[in-house]
Amino acid sequence: MQTKQRRISGAVAAAACGILTLAAGCSSTHATAKHDAEPKASRAAEPRSPAAPGASPADLKPVQSQRLRRYLLTTDDLGPGYTQTETPDDEKAADPHRYDDIGMSGCPALEELSKHSDEVQFATETSAGFAFGTDSELSEELHSDTPTKLSAGLRRLVHAQTSCPTYTMTSGSTPVTITVRKDAAPTSGPDAYAFTTTLNGPRGTSVLKTTAVRRGNVVVMLVGAPALVDRHIEAAVAKLSSV
């Protein structure tokens, strides 16, 4: 019996569909999915400021979006050969219905998470995208919320994404077979994750790596060509030291 496909949206779209961005044309910028579906209550929380100096890590508040953008990687950070393809302002023009034709089957954890996507929405976010040469791309997301919420939400998203070694997603009527492999964390700490995703579809086979690290009240996530993600994750995390 064929498994019924479940539509995905919000944070789950970013977790499940986000890895398709650079390979399967799921969208032009995967980070905007959560922003588009973010509930009004989360957006209302955006003006909150970071805690005063001396506050404990548990007391840290979400970083405002405008300030959060300062900690994104730039072409100066990346070096020669990179061009910026997406900027934080791109999310303003995002289509809130861009994921309407995305479906998924064969991964109960992601299907279950899709029913509770509002539970893994973060208060603020921003993103940027880059191309290296003609064939390789790198996308960065920054998310901010309280450390407790970021830790729990990130753990839940990554667990769902890596719980199914193989599953199927469709864009319209086009099927894409996805296989996932967990990788060693890029740095020490409980909130550091990495996994590699192989996508097989009509466009051929593509391999993407996703790496996510939390530092205090900010999560950085890089998605793209494995070599580019490995090369730049340390620089991306280092930029958060002044948050």
PDB file of C-alpha atoms in Angstrom:
ATOM      1  CA  MET A   1       0.000   0.000   0.000  1.00  0.00           C
ATOM      2  CA  GLN A   2       1.351   3.395  -0.915  1.00  0.00           C
ATOM      3  CA  THR A   3       2.111   5.698   2.008  1.00  0.00           C
ATOM      4  CA  LYS A   4       0.043   8.826   1.965  1.00  0.00           C
ATOM      5  CA  GLN A   5       2.167  11.940   1.607  1.00  0.00           C
ATOM      6  CA  ARG A   6       1.965  14.647   4.249  1.00  0.00           C
ATOM      7  CA  ARG A   7       2.416  18.296   3.444  1.00  0.00           C
ATOM      8  CA  ILE A   8       5.170  20.022   5.357  1.00  0.00           C
ATOM      9  CA  SER A   9       5.482  23.631   6.398  1.00  0.00           C
ATOM     10  CA  GLY A  10       7.176  26.042   8.751  1.00  0.00           C
ATOM     11  CA  ALA A  11      10.244  24.847  10.619  1.00  0.00           C
ATOM     12  CA  VAL A  12       9.774  21.341   9.283  1.00  0.00           C
ATOM     13  CA  ALA A  13       9.977  22.660   5.740  1.00  0.00           C
ATOM     14  CA  ALA A  14      13.313  24.200   6.594  1.00  0.00           C
ATOM     15  CA  ALA A  15      14.534  20.995   8.195  1.00  0.00           C
ATOM     16  CA  ALA A  16      13.274  18.608   5.525  1.00  0.00           C
ATOM     17  CA  CYS A  17      12.978  20.784   2.438  1.00  0.00           C
ATOM     18  CA  GLY A  18      15.867  23.077   3.254  1.00  0.00           C
ATOM     19  CA  ILE A  19      18.404  20.470   2.236  1.00  0.00           C
ATOM     20  CA  LEU A  20      16.794  20.370  -1.203  1.00  0.00           C
ATOM     21  CA  THR A  21      17.386  24.055  -1.857  1.00  0.00           C
ATOM     22  CA  LEU A  22      20.720  23.786  -3.570  1.00  0.00           C
ATOM     23  CA  ALA A  23      19.981  20.595  -5.492  1.00  0.00           C
ATOM     24  CA  ALA A  24      16.294  20.066  -6.216  1.00  0.00           C
ATOM     25  CA  GLY A  25      15.030  23.608  -6.671  1.00  0.00           C
ATOM     26  CA  CYS A  26      12.781  23.428  -3.622  1.00  0.00           C
ATOM     27  CA  SER A  27      13.160  27.190  -3.237  1.00  0.00           C
ATOM     28  CA  SER A  28      15.611  29.975  -3.925  1.00  0.00           C
ATOM     29  CA  THR A  29      16.406  30.396  -0.244  1.00  0.00           C
ATOM     30  CA  HIS A  30      15.748  27.641   2.240  1.00  0.00           C
ATOM     31  CA  ALA A  31      16.038  29.797   5.333  1.00  0.00           C
ATOM     32  CA  THR A  32      12.914  31.794   4.587  1.00  0.00           C
ATOM     33  CA  ALA A  33      10.581  28.864   5.138  1.00  0.00           C
ATOM     34  CA  LYS A  34      10.519  29.284   8.884  1.00  0.00           C
ATOM     35  CA  HIS A  35      10.298  33.035   8.625  1.00  0.00           C
ATOM     36  CA  ASP A  36       7.302  32.883   6.318  1.00  0.00           C
ATOM     37  CA  ALA A  37       5.414  30.499   8.579  1.00  0.00           C
ATOM     38  CA  GLU A  38       6.490  32.113  11.819  1.00  0.00           C
ATOM     39  CA  PRO A  39       3.469  32.816  14.029  1.00  0.00           C
ATOM     40  CA  LYS A  40       2.670  36.365  15.028  1.00  0.00           C
ATOM     41  CA  ALA A  41       3.505  35.584  18.622  1.00  0.00           C
ATOM     42  CA  SER A  42       7.087  34.758  17.641  1.00  0.00           C
ATOM     43  CA  ARG A  43       7.446  37.905  15.594  1.00  0.00           C
ATOM     44  CA  ALA A  44       6.161  39.967  18.467  1.00  0.00           C
ATOM     45  CA  ALA A  45       9.044  38.631  20.538  1.00  0.00           C
ATOM     46  CA  GLU A  46      11.631  39.998  18.104  1.00  0.00           C
ATOM     47  CA  PRO A  47      12.309  43.360  19.838  1.00  0.00           C
ATOM     48  CA  ARG A  48      13.665  41.625  22.913  1.00  0.00           C
ATOM     49  CA  SER A  49      17.299  42.485  23.569  1.00  0.00           C
ATOM     50  CA  PRO A  50      20.203  40.361  24.772  1.00  0.00           C
ATOM     51  CA  ALA A  51      20.618  40.096  28.519  1.00  0.00           C
ATOM     52  CA  ALA A  52      22.788  42.582  30.323  1.00  0.00           C
ATOM     53  CA  PRO A  53      26.495  41.780  30.858  1.00  0.00           C
ATOM     54  CA  GLY A  54      26.962  39.349  33.701  1.00  0.00           C
ATOM     55  CA  ALA A  55      23.681  37.514  33.156  1.00  0.00           C
ATOM     56  CA  SER A  56      23.808  33.733  33.231  1.00  0.00           C
ATOM     57  CA  PRO A  57      23.598  31.892  29.878  1.00  0.00           C
ATOM     58  CA  ALA A  58      20.110  30.672  30.740  1.00  0.00           C
ATOM     59  CA  ASP A  59      18.941  34.294  30.973  1.00  0.00           C
ATOM     60  CA  LEU A  60      20.070  35.310  27.478  1.00  0.00           C
ATOM     61  CA  LYS A  61      17.295  36.775  25.333  1.00  0.00           C
ATOM     62  CA  PRO A  62      16.881  36.523  21.537  1.00  0.00           C
ATOM     63  CA  VAL A  63      19.075  38.796  19.464  1.00  0.00           C
ATOM     64  CA  GLN A  64      17.127  41.294  17.376  1.00  0.00           C
ATOM     65  CA  SER A  65      17.063  40.524  13.638  1.00  0.00           C
ATOM     66  CA  GLN A  66      18.909  43.663  12.572  1.00  0.00           C
ATOM     67  CA  ARG A  67      21.757  42.915  14.947  1.00  0.00           C
ATOM     68  CA  LEU A  68      21.755  39.226  14.086  1.00  0.00           C
ATOM     69  CA  ARG A  69      22.555  40.042  10.457  1.00  0.00           C
ATOM     70  CA  ARG A  70      25.932  41.434  11.519  1.00  0.00           C
ATOM     71  CA  TYR A  71      27.135  37.941  12.358  1.00  0.00           C
ATOM     72  CA  LEU A  72      26.488  36.374   8.954  1.00  0.00           C
ATOM     73  CA  LEU A  73      29.469  35.341   6.864  1.00  0.00           C
ATOM     74  CA  THR A  74      30.452  37.688   4.036  1.00  0.00           C
ATOM     75  CA  THR A  75      32.505  37.249   0.904  1.00  0.00           C
ATOM     76  CA  ASP A  76      35.382  38.888   2.797  1.00  0.00           C
ATOM     77  CA  ASP A  77      35.212  36.084   5.353  1.00  0.00           C
ATOM     78  CA  LEU A  78      35.001  33.374   2.701  1.00  0.00           C
ATOM     79  CA  GLY A  79      37.818  34.580   0.463  1.00  0.00           C
ATOM     80  CA  PRO A  80      38.418  34.713  -3.315  1.00  0.00           C
ATOM     81  CA  GLY A  81      36.072  32.893  -5.660  1.00  0.00           C
ATOM     82  CA  TYR A  82      32.803  33.473  -3.760  1.00  0.00           C
ATOM     83  CA  THR A  83      29.865  35.608  -4.839  1.00  0.00           C
ATOM     84  CA  GLN A  84      26.850  36.391  -2.697  1.00  0.00           C
ATOM     85  CA  THR A  85      23.617  35.090  -4.215  1.00  0.00           C
ATOM     86  CA  GLU A  86      21.187  35.747  -1.362  1.00  0.00           C
ATOM     87  CA  THR A  87      21.117  38.518   1.210  1.00  0.00           C
ATOM     88  CA  PRO A  88      19.073  38.943   4.414  1.00  0.00           C
ATOM     89  CA  ASP A  89      16.751  41.296   2.534  1.00  0.00           C
ATOM     90  CA  ASP A  90      15.769  38.529   0.110  1.00  0.00           C
ATOM     91  CA  GLU A  91      13.492  36.979   2.712  1.00  0.00           C
ATOM     92  CA  LYS A  92      11.256  40.055   2.541  1.00  0.00           C
ATOM     93  CA  ALA A  93      10.207  39.086  -0.982  1.00  0.00           C
ATOM     94  CA  ALA A  94       9.746  35.398  -0.213  1.00  0.00           C
ATOM     95  CA  ASP A  95       6.597  33.654  -1.377  1.00  0.00           C
ATOM     96  CA  PRO A  96       4.738  32.270   1.664  1.00  0.00           C
ATOM     97  CA  HIS A  97       3.253  29.541  -0.521  1.00  0.00           C
ATOM     98  CA  ARG A  98       6.519  28.323  -2.038  1.00  0.00           C
ATOM     99  CA  TYR A  99       6.312  25.010  -0.164  1.00  0.00           C
ATOM    100  CA  ASP A 100       2.682  24.228  -0.967  1.00  0.00           C
ATOM    101  CA  ASP A 101       3.584  21.577  -3.555  1.00  0.00           C
ATOM    102  CA  ILE A 102       6.187  19.834  -1.389  1.00  0.00           C
ATOM    103  CA  GLY A 103       5.194  16.452   0.025  1.00  0.00           C
ATOM    104  CA  MET A 104       6.995  13.704   1.895  1.00  0.00           C
ATOM    105  CA  SER A 105       6.593  10.028   2.675  1.00  0.00           C
ATOM    106  CA  GLY A 106       8.565   7.317   4.404  1.00  0.00           C
ATOM    107  CA  CYS A 107       9.815   9.256   7.445  1.00  0.00           C
ATOM    108  CA  PRO A 108       7.453   9.059  10.443  1.00  0.00           C
ATOM    109  CA  ALA A 109       9.610  11.363  12.581  1.00  0.00           C
ATOM    110  CA  LEU A 110       9.410  14.208  10.073  1.00  0.00           C
ATOM    111  CA  GLU A 111       5.727  13.563   9.506  1.00  0.00           C
ATOM    112  CA  GLU A 112       5.117  13.741  13.255  1.00  0.00           C
ATOM    113  CA  LEU A 113       7.157  16.901  13.595  1.00  0.00           C
ATOM    114  CA  SER A 114       5.121  18.500  10.823  1.00  0.00           C
ATOM    115  CA  LYS A 115       2.089  18.321  13.133  1.00  0.00           C
ATOM    116  CA  HIS A 116       3.919  20.371  15.772  1.00  0.00           C
ATOM    117  CA  SER A 117       6.077  22.698  13.700  1.00  0.00           C
ATOM    118  CA  ASP A 118       5.051  25.677  15.820  1.00  0.00           C
ATOM    119  CA  GLU A 119       6.949  24.116  18.723  1.00  0.00           C
ATOM    120  CA  VAL A 120      10.276  24.532  16.933  1.00  0.00           C
ATOM    121  CA  GLN A 121       9.904  28.094  15.708  1.00  0.00           C
ATOM    122  CA  PHE A 122      12.645  30.454  16.903  1.00  0.00           C
ATOM    123  CA  ALA A 123      12.178  34.128  17.708  1.00  0.00           C
ATOM    124  CA  THR A 124      14.481  35.672  15.081  1.00  0.00           C
ATOM    125  CA  GLU A 125      16.459  34.521  12.076  1.00  0.00           C
ATOM    126  CA  THR A 126      18.425  35.695   9.082  1.00  0.00           C
ATOM    127  CA  SER A 127      20.226  34.040   6.196  1.00  0.00           C
ATOM    128  CA  ALA A 128      22.647  34.484   3.320  1.00  0.00           C
ATOM    129  CA  GLY A 129      23.709  32.415   0.316  1.00  0.00           C
ATOM    130  CA  PHE A 130      26.909  32.167  -1.702  1.00  0.00           C
ATOM    131  CA  ALA A 131      28.188  30.529  -4.873  1.00  0.00           C
ATOM    132  CA  PHE A 132      31.705  29.208  -5.358  1.00  0.00           C
ATOM    133  CA  GLY A 133      32.620  28.806  -8.977  1.00  0.00           C
ATOM    134  CA  THR A 134      29.802  27.529 -11.167  1.00  0.00           C
ATOM    135  CA  ASP A 135      28.787  24.319  -9.404  1.00  0.00           C
ATOM    136  CA  SER A 136      29.110  24.756  -5.623  1.00  0.00           C
ATOM    137  CA  GLU A 137      26.918  26.679  -3.222  1.00  0.00           C
ATOM    138  CA  LEU A 138      26.879  27.493   0.473  1.00  0.00           C
ATOM    139  CA  SER A 139      23.930  28.744   2.512  1.00  0.00           C
ATOM    140  CA  GLU A 140      24.033  30.097   6.060  1.00  0.00           C
ATOM    141  CA  GLU A 141      21.221  30.540   8.581  1.00  0.00           C
ATOM    142  CA  LEU A 142      21.393  32.234  11.963  1.00  0.00           C
ATOM    143  CA  HIS A 143      18.620  31.670  14.516  1.00  0.00           C
ATOM    144  CA  SER A 144      18.229  33.276  17.910  1.00  0.00           C
ATOM    145  CA  ASP A 145      16.100  32.540  20.942  1.00  0.00           C
ATOM    146  CA  THR A 146      16.692  31.637  24.573  1.00  0.00           C
ATOM    147  CA  PRO A 147      19.443  28.998  24.939  1.00  0.00           C
ATOM    148  CA  THR A 148      16.965  26.487  26.349  1.00  0.00           C
ATOM    149  CA  LYS A 149      14.548  26.814  23.442  1.00  0.00           C
ATOM    150  CA  LEU A 150      17.321  26.764  20.836  1.00  0.00           C
ATOM    151  CA  SER A 151      18.870  23.650  22.352  1.00  0.00           C
ATOM    152  CA  ALA A 152      15.603  21.733  22.515  1.00  0.00           C
ATOM    153  CA  GLY A 153      14.384  22.867  19.099  1.00  0.00           C
ATOM    154  CA  LEU A 154      17.662  22.165  17.322  1.00  0.00           C
ATOM    155  CA  ARG A 155      17.940  18.732  18.900  1.00  0.00           C
ATOM    156  CA  ARG A 156      14.400  17.913  17.825  1.00  0.00           C
ATOM    157  CA  LEU A 157      14.883  19.116  14.265  1.00  0.00           C
ATOM    158  CA  VAL A 158      18.155  17.269  13.753  1.00  0.00           C
ATOM    159  CA  HIS A 159      16.815  14.097  15.340  1.00  0.00           C
ATOM    160  CA  ALA A 160      13.842  14.113  12.981  1.00  0.00           C
ATOM    161  CA  GLN A 161      16.020  14.834   9.972  1.00  0.00           C
ATOM    162  CA  THR A 162      18.498  12.031  10.731  1.00  0.00           C
ATOM    163  CA  SER A 163      16.097   9.415  12.083  1.00  0.00           C
ATOM    164  CA  CYS A 164      15.248   8.068   8.628  1.00  0.00           C
ATOM    165  CA  PRO A 165      18.151   6.716   6.562  1.00  0.00           C
ATOM    166  CA  THR A 166      15.990   6.949   3.439  1.00  0.00           C
ATOM    167  CA  TYR A 167      12.730   8.680   2.536  1.00  0.00           C
ATOM    168  CA  THR A 168      11.040  10.349  -0.415  1.00  0.00           C
ATOM    169  CA  MET A 169      10.053  13.937  -1.081  1.00  0.00           C
ATOM    170  CA  THR A 170       8.176  15.331  -4.045  1.00  0.00           C
ATOM    171  CA  SER A 171       8.235  18.763  -5.606  1.00  0.00           C
ATOM    172  CA  GLY A 172       5.012  18.893  -7.559  1.00  0.00           C
ATOM    173  CA  SER A 173       4.929  15.430  -9.106  1.00  0.00           C
ATOM    174  CA  THR A 174       8.707  14.966  -9.181  1.00  0.00           C
ATOM    175  CA  PRO A 175      10.041  12.411  -6.673  1.00  0.00           C
ATOM    176  CA  VAL A 176      13.420  12.799  -4.994  1.00  0.00           C
ATOM    177  CA  THR A 177      14.916   9.949  -2.979  1.00  0.00           C
ATOM    178  CA  ILE A 178      16.835  11.181   0.046  1.00  0.00           C
ATOM    179  CA  THR A 179      19.401   9.261   2.071  1.00  0.00           C
ATOM    180  CA  VAL A 180      20.897  10.676   5.270  1.00  0.00           C
ATOM    181  CA  ARG A 181      24.140   9.860   7.078  1.00  0.00           C
ATOM    182  CA  LYS A 182      25.157  11.266  10.451  1.00  0.00           C
ATOM    183  CA  ASP A 183      28.631  12.818  10.633  1.00  0.00           C
ATOM    184  CA  ALA A 184      30.954  13.693  13.479  1.00  0.00           C
ATOM    185  CA  ALA A 185      30.087  16.985  15.177  1.00  0.00           C
ATOM    186  CA  PRO A 186      32.288  19.874  14.006  1.00  0.00           C
ATOM    187  CA  THR A 187      33.055  21.063  17.520  1.00  0.00           C
ATOM    188  CA  SER A 188      32.634  19.970  21.115  1.00  0.00           C
ATOM    189  CA  GLY A 189      29.443  20.580  23.041  1.00  0.00           C
ATOM    190  CA  PRO A 190      25.965  19.078  23.277  1.00  0.00           C
ATOM    191  CA  ASP A 191      24.472  21.319  20.578  1.00  0.00           C
ATOM    192  CA  ALA A 192      26.721  20.594  17.615  1.00  0.00           C
ATOM    193  CA  TYR A 193      25.472  18.400  14.777  1.00  0.00           C
ATOM    194  CA  ALA A 194      26.428  17.372  11.259  1.00  0.00           C
ATOM    195  CA  PHE A 195      24.917  15.102   8.647  1.00  0.00           C
ATOM    196  CA  THR A 196      25.303  14.471   4.937  1.00  0.00           C
ATOM    197  CA  THR A 197      22.345  14.126   2.598  1.00  0.00           C
ATOM    198  CA  THR A 198      22.382  12.477  -0.805  1.00  0.00           C
ATOM    199  CA  LEU A 199      19.558  13.382  -3.172  1.00  0.00           C
ATOM    200  CA  ASN A 200      18.658  11.261  -6.191  1.00  0.00           C
ATOM    201  CA  GLY A 201      16.146  12.594  -8.695  1.00  0.00           C
ATOM    202  CA  PRO A 202      15.604  13.487 -12.338  1.00  0.00           C
ATOM    203  CA  ARG A 203      18.356  16.103 -12.119  1.00  0.00           C
ATOM    204  CA  GLY A 204      20.872  13.485 -11.071  1.00  0.00           C
ATOM    205  CA  THR A 205      22.614  12.951  -7.747  1.00  0.00           C
ATOM    206  CA  SER A 206      23.640  15.743  -5.390  1.00  0.00           C
ATOM    207  CA  VAL A 207      25.400  15.607  -2.040  1.00  0.00           C
ATOM    208  CA  LEU A 208      24.859  18.270   0.626  1.00  0.00           C
ATOM    209  CA  LYS A 209      26.212  18.623   4.124  1.00  0.00           C
ATOM    210  CA  THR A 210      24.363  20.299   6.991  1.00  0.00           C
ATOM    211  CA  THR A 211      26.233  21.487  10.074  1.00  0.00           C
ATOM    212  CA  ALA A 212      24.619  23.277  13.017  1.00  0.00           C
ATOM    213  CA  VAL A 213      26.212  24.681  16.179  1.00  0.00           C
ATOM    214  CA  ARG A 214      24.659  26.603  19.066  1.00  0.00           C
ATOM    215  CA  ARG A 215      26.611  29.247  20.910  1.00  0.00           C
ATOM    216  CA  GLY A 216      24.608  30.831  23.717  1.00  0.00           C
ATOM    217  CA  ASN A 217      21.474  32.376  22.252  1.00  0.00           C
ATOM    218  CA  VAL A 218      22.387  31.900  18.577  1.00  0.00           C
ATOM    219  CA  VAL A 219      22.479  28.853  16.288  1.00  0.00           C
ATOM    220  CA  VAL A 220      24.526  28.900  13.097  1.00  0.00           C
ATOM    221  CA  MET A 221      23.690  26.435  10.335  1.00  0.00           C
ATOM    222  CA  LEU A 222      25.645  25.895   7.127  1.00  0.00           C
ATOM    223  CA  VAL A 223      24.241  23.855   4.240  1.00  0.00           C
ATOM    224  CA  GLY A 224      25.988  23.167   0.956  1.00  0.00           C
ATOM    225  CA  ALA A 225      28.858  21.402  -0.732  1.00  0.00           C
ATOM    226  CA  PRO A 226      30.514  19.263   1.981  1.00  0.00           C
ATOM    227  CA  ALA A 227      33.995  20.695   1.429  1.00  0.00           C
ATOM    228  CA  LEU A 228      32.709  24.275   1.696  1.00  0.00           C
ATOM    229  CA  VAL A 229      30.755  23.567   4.874  1.00  0.00           C
ATOM    230  CA  ASP A 230      33.782  21.905   6.491  1.00  0.00           C
ATOM    231  CA  ARG A 231      36.066  24.754   5.424  1.00  0.00           C
ATOM    232  CA  HIS A 232      33.937  27.600   6.809  1.00  0.00           C
ATOM    233  CA  ILE A 233      32.068  26.292   9.863  1.00  0.00           C
ATOM    234  CA  GLU A 234      34.816  27.368  12.261  1.00  0.00           C
ATOM    235  CA  ALA A 235      34.755  30.918  10.875  1.00  0.00           C
ATOM    236  CA  ALA A 236      30.962  31.003  11.102  1.00  0.00           C
ATOM    237  CA  VAL A 237      31.031  29.914  14.744  1.00  0.00           C
ATOM    238  CA  ALA A 238      33.882  32.314  15.551  1.00  0.00           C
ATOM    239  CA  LYS A 239      31.801  35.271  14.364  1.00  0.00           C
ATOM    240  CA  LEU A 240      29.321  34.516  17.146  1.00  0.00           C
ATOM    241  CA  SER A 241      31.899  35.162  19.867  1.00  0.00           C
ATOM    242  CA  SER A 242      30.990  38.859  19.930  1.00  0.00           C
ATOM    243  CA  VAL A 243      27.212  38.336  20.067  1.00  0.00           C
TER     244      VAL A 243
END
